[in-house]
Coordinates of C-alpha atoms in Angstrom, one line a residue:
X1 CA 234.4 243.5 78.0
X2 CA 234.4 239.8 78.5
X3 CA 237.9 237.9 79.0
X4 CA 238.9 235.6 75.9
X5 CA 239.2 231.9 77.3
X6 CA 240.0 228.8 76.2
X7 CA 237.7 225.5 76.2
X8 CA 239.3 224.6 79.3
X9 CA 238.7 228.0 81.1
X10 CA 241.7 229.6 80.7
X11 CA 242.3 232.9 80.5
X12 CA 243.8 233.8 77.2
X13 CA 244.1 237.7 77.4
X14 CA 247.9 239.2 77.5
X15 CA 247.2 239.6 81.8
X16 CA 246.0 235.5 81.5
X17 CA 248.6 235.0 79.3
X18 CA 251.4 236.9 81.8
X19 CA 250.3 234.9 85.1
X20 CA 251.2 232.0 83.3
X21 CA 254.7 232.8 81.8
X22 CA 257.9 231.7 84.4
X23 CA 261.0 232.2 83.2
X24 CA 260.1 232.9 79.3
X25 CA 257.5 229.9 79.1
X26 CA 254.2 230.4 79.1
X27 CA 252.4 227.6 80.5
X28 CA 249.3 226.1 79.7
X29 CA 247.5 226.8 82.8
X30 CA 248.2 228.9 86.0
X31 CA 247.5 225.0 88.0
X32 CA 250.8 223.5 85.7
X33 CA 253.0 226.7 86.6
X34 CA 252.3 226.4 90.4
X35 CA 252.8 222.8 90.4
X36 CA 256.5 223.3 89.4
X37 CA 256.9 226.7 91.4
X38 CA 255.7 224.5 94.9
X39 CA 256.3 220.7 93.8
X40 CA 259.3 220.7 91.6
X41 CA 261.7 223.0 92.2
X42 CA 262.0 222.3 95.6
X43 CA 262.4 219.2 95.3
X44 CA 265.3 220.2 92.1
X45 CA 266.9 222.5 95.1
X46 CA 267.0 219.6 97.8
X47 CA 268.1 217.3 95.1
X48 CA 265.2 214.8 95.1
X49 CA 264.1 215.7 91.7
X50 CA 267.7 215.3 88.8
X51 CA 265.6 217.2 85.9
X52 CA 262.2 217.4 84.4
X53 CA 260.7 217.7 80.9
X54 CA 257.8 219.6 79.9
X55 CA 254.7 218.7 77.4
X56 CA 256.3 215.2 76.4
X57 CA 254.6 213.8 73.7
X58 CA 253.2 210.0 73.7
X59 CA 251.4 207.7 70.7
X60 CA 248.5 206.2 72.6
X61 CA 247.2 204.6 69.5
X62 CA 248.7 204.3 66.1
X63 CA 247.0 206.1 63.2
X64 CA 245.9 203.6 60.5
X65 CA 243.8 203.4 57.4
X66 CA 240.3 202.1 57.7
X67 CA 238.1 200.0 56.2
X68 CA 237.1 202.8 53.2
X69 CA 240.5 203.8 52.9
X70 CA 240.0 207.0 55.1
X71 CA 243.2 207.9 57.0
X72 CA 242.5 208.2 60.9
X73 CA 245.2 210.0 62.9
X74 CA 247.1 208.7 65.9
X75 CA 245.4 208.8 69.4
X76 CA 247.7 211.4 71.2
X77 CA 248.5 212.6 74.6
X78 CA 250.7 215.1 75.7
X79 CA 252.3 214.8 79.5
X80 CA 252.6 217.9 81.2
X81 CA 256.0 216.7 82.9
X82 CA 258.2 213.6 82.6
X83 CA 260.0 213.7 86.3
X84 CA 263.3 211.6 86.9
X85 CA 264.4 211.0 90.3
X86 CA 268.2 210.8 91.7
X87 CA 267.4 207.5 92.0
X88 CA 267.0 207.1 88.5
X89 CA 263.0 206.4 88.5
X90 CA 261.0 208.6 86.1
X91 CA 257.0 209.7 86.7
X92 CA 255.0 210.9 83.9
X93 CA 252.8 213.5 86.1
X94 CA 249.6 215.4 84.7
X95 CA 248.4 218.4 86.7
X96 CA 244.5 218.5 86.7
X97 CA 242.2 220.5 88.1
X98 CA 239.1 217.9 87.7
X99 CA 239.6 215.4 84.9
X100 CA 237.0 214.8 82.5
X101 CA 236.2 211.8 80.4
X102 CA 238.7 212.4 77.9
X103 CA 241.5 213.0 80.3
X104 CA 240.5 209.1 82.3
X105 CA 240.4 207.7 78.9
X106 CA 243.8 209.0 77.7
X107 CA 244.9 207.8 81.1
X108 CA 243.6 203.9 80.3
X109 CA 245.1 203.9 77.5
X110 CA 248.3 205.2 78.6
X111 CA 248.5 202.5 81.4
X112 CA 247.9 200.2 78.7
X113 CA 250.4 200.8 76.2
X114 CA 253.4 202.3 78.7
X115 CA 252.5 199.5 81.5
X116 CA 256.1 200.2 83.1
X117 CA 256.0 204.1 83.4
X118 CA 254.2 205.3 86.1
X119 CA 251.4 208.0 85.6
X120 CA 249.9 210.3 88.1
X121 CA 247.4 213.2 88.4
X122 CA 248.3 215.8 91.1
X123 CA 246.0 217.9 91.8
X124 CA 246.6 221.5 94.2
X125 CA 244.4 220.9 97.4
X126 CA 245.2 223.0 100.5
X127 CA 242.7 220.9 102.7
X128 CA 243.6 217.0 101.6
X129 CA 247.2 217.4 100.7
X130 CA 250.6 216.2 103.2
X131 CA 251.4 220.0 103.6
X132 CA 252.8 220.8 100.2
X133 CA 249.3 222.0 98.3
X134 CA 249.7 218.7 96.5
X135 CA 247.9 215.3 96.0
X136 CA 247.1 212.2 94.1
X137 CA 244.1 212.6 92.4
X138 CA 243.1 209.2 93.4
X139 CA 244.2 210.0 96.9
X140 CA 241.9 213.2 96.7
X141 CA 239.3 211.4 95.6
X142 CA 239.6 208.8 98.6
X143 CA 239.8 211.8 101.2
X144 CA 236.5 213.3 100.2
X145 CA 234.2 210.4 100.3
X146 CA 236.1 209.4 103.6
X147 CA 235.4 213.3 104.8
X148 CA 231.4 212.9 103.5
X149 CA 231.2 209.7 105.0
X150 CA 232.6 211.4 108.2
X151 CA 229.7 213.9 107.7
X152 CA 227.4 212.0 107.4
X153 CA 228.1 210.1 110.4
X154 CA 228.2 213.4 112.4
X155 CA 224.5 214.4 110.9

């Protein structure tokens, strides 16, 4: 029998649907439940991290009424966690396995229109990450071409 999934590849069957449920919430992807299990509650334990909020929602664009009179919707995006610091700063972070050209769009736009809240892609990589699983995206992309041009080199 073949697993139900979701357009993203996730596993939507009671066992998919049990790896991904911590504490009563089920998240949407096993990636977003280890990235608090190994990024943010430690960092809540040591006192780094004051609180987080999960799948905060932000208007990228406004809906409005077009030229025929058709009603478009908003333009939004949903963060998977809002992050404030003890020293008061506040992330928005998206966890992301490989983003696709809706998910750098939605991120344009969000720089755009939240200029002073800072947004970041962390991605699990045992190999390029500082020792906790966890990176940058844009760091993780900057490691890999550095390690291929390294290979290269070597070849």
């Amino acid at each position: 029998m073949k697993k139900k999934k979701s357009k993203y590849n996730v596993d939507l069957s009671a066992k998919g649907k049990a790896k991904r449920t911590y504490k009563g919430i089920t998240f949407d992807s096993e990636t977003e439940l280890k990235f608090l299990l190994e990024w943010i509650e430690p960092k809540l334990k040591t006192g780094e991290i004051l609180s987080y909020e999960r799948q905060v929602p932000y208007i990228l664009q406004e809906g409005f009424v077009n030229f025929e009179g058709k009603k478009i919707l908003p333009i939004k995006y949903i963060a998977d966690y809002v992050i404030t610091f003890k020293n008061g700063n506040q992330i928005v972070v998206d966890v992301k396995g490989q983003p696709d050209t809706t998910a750098k769009l939605k991120k344009k736009l969000f720089e755009y229109k939240y200029r002073d809240i800072p947004f970041y892609w962390y991605c699990r990589s045992i190999k390029y990450s500082d020792g906790d699983n966890w990176i940058i995206y844009e760091e993780l992309e900057k490691r890999r071409k550095a390690d291929k041009k390294n290979k290269k080199v070597e070849d």
